[in-house]
PDB file of C-alpha atoms in Angstrom:
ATOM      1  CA  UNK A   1      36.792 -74.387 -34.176  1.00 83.00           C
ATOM      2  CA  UNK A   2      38.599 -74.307 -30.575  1.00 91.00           C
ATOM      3  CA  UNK A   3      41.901 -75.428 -30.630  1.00 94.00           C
ATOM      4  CA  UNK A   4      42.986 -76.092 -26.904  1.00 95.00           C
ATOM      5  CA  UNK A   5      46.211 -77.127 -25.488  1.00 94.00           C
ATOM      6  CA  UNK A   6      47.318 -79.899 -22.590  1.00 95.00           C
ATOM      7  CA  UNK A   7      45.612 -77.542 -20.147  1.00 95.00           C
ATOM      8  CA  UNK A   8      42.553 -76.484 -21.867  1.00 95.00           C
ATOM      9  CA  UNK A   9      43.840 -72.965 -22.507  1.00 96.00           C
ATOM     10  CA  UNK A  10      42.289 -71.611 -25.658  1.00 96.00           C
ATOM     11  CA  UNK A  11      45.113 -70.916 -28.632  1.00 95.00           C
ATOM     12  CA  UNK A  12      45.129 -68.609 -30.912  1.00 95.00           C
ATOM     13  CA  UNK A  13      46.968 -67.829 -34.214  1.00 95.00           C
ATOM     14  CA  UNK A  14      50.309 -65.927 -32.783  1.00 95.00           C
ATOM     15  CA  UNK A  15      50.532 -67.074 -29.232  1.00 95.00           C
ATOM     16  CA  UNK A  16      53.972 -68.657 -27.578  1.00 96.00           C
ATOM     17  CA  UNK A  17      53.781 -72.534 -26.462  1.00 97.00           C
ATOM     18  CA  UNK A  18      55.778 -74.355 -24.397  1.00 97.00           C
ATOM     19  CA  UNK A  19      56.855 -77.798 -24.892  1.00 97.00           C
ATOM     20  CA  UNK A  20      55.127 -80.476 -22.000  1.00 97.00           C
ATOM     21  CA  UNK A  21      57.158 -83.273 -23.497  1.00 96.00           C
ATOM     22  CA  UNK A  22      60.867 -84.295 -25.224  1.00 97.00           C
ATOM     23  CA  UNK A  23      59.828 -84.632 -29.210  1.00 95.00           C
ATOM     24  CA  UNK A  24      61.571 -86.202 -31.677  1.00 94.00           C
ATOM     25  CA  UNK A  25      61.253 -84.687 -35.157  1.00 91.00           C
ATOM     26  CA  UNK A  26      61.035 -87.478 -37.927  1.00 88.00           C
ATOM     27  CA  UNK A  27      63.336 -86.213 -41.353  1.00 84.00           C
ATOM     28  CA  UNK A  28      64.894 -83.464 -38.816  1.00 84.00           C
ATOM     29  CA  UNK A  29      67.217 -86.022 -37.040  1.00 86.00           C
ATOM     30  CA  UNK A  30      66.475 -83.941 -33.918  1.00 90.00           C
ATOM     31  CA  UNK A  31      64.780 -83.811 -30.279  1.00 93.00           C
ATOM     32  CA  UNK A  32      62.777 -81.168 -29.320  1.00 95.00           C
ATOM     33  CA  UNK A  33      63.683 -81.120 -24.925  1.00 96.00           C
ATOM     34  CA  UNK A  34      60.744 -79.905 -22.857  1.00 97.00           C
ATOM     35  CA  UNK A  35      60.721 -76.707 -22.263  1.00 97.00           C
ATOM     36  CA  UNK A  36      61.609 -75.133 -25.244  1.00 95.00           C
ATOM     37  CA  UNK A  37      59.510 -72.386 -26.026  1.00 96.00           C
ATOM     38  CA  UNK A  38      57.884 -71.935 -30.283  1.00 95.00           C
ATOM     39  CA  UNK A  39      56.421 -68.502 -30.644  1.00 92.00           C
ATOM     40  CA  UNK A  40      53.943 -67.050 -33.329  1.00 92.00           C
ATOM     41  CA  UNK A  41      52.138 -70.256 -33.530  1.00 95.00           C
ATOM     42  CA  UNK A  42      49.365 -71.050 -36.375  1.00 95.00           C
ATOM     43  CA  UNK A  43      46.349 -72.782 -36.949  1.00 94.00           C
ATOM     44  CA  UNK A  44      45.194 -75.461 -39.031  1.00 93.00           C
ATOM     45  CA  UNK A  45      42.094 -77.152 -40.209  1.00 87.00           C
ATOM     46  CA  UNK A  46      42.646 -79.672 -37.656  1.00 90.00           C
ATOM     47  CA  UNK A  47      41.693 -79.467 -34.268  1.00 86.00           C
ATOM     48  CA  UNK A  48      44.714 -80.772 -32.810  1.00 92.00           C
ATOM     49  CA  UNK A  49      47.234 -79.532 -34.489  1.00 94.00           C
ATOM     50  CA  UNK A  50      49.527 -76.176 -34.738  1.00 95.00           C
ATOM     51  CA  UNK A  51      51.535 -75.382 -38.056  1.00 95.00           C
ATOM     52  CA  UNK A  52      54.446 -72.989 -36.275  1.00 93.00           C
ATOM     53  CA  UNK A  53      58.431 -72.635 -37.110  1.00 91.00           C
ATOM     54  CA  UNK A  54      61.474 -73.396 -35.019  1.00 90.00           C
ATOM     55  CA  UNK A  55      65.166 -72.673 -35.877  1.00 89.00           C
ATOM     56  CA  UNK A  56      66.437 -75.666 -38.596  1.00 83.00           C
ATOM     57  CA  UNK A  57      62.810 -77.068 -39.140  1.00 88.00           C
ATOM     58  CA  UNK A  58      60.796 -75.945 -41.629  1.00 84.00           C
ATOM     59  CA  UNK A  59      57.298 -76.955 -41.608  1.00 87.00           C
ATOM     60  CA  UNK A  60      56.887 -78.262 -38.397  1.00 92.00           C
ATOM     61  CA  UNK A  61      53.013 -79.601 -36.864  1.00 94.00           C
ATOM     62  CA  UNK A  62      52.667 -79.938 -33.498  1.00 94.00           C
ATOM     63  CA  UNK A  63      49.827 -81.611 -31.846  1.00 95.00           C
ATOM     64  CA  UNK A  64      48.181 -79.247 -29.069  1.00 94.00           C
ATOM     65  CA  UNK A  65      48.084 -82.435 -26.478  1.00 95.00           C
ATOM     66  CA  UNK A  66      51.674 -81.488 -26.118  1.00 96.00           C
ATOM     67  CA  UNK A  67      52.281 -77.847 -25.492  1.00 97.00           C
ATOM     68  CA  UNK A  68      51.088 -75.314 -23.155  1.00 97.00           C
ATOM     69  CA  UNK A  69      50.571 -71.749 -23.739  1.00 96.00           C
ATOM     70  CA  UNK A  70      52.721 -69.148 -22.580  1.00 92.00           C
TER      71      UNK A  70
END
């Protein structure tokens, strides 16, 4: 399975992405601004999504349509 992100670069487990858009985090209480860069990304089963970790957010999925890779 290809997981690609807003650019249709290929990701892969362990690459850096950039955020392409301000996120709010539901159960955080938070916004993610654009720009802010998650490294060591992961996987899933899903096409569109990345499991990866950020500082005060455990557990956080991403959906690929919204990050671009370092």
């Amino acid at each position: 399975m290809e997981v690609r992100d807003s650019v249709g670069n290929l990701l892969a487990d362990g690459d850096g992405v950039t955020l392409i858009k301000d996120l709010k985090v539901k159960g955080a209480g938070q916004t993610l601004k654009r720009g802010t860069v998650i490294k060591s990304i992961r996987l899933t089963g899903d096409a569109q999504e990345i499991d990866c970790r950020y500082e005060g957010i455990k557990g956080l999925v991403l959906r690929a349509e919204f990050v671009r890779k370092n």
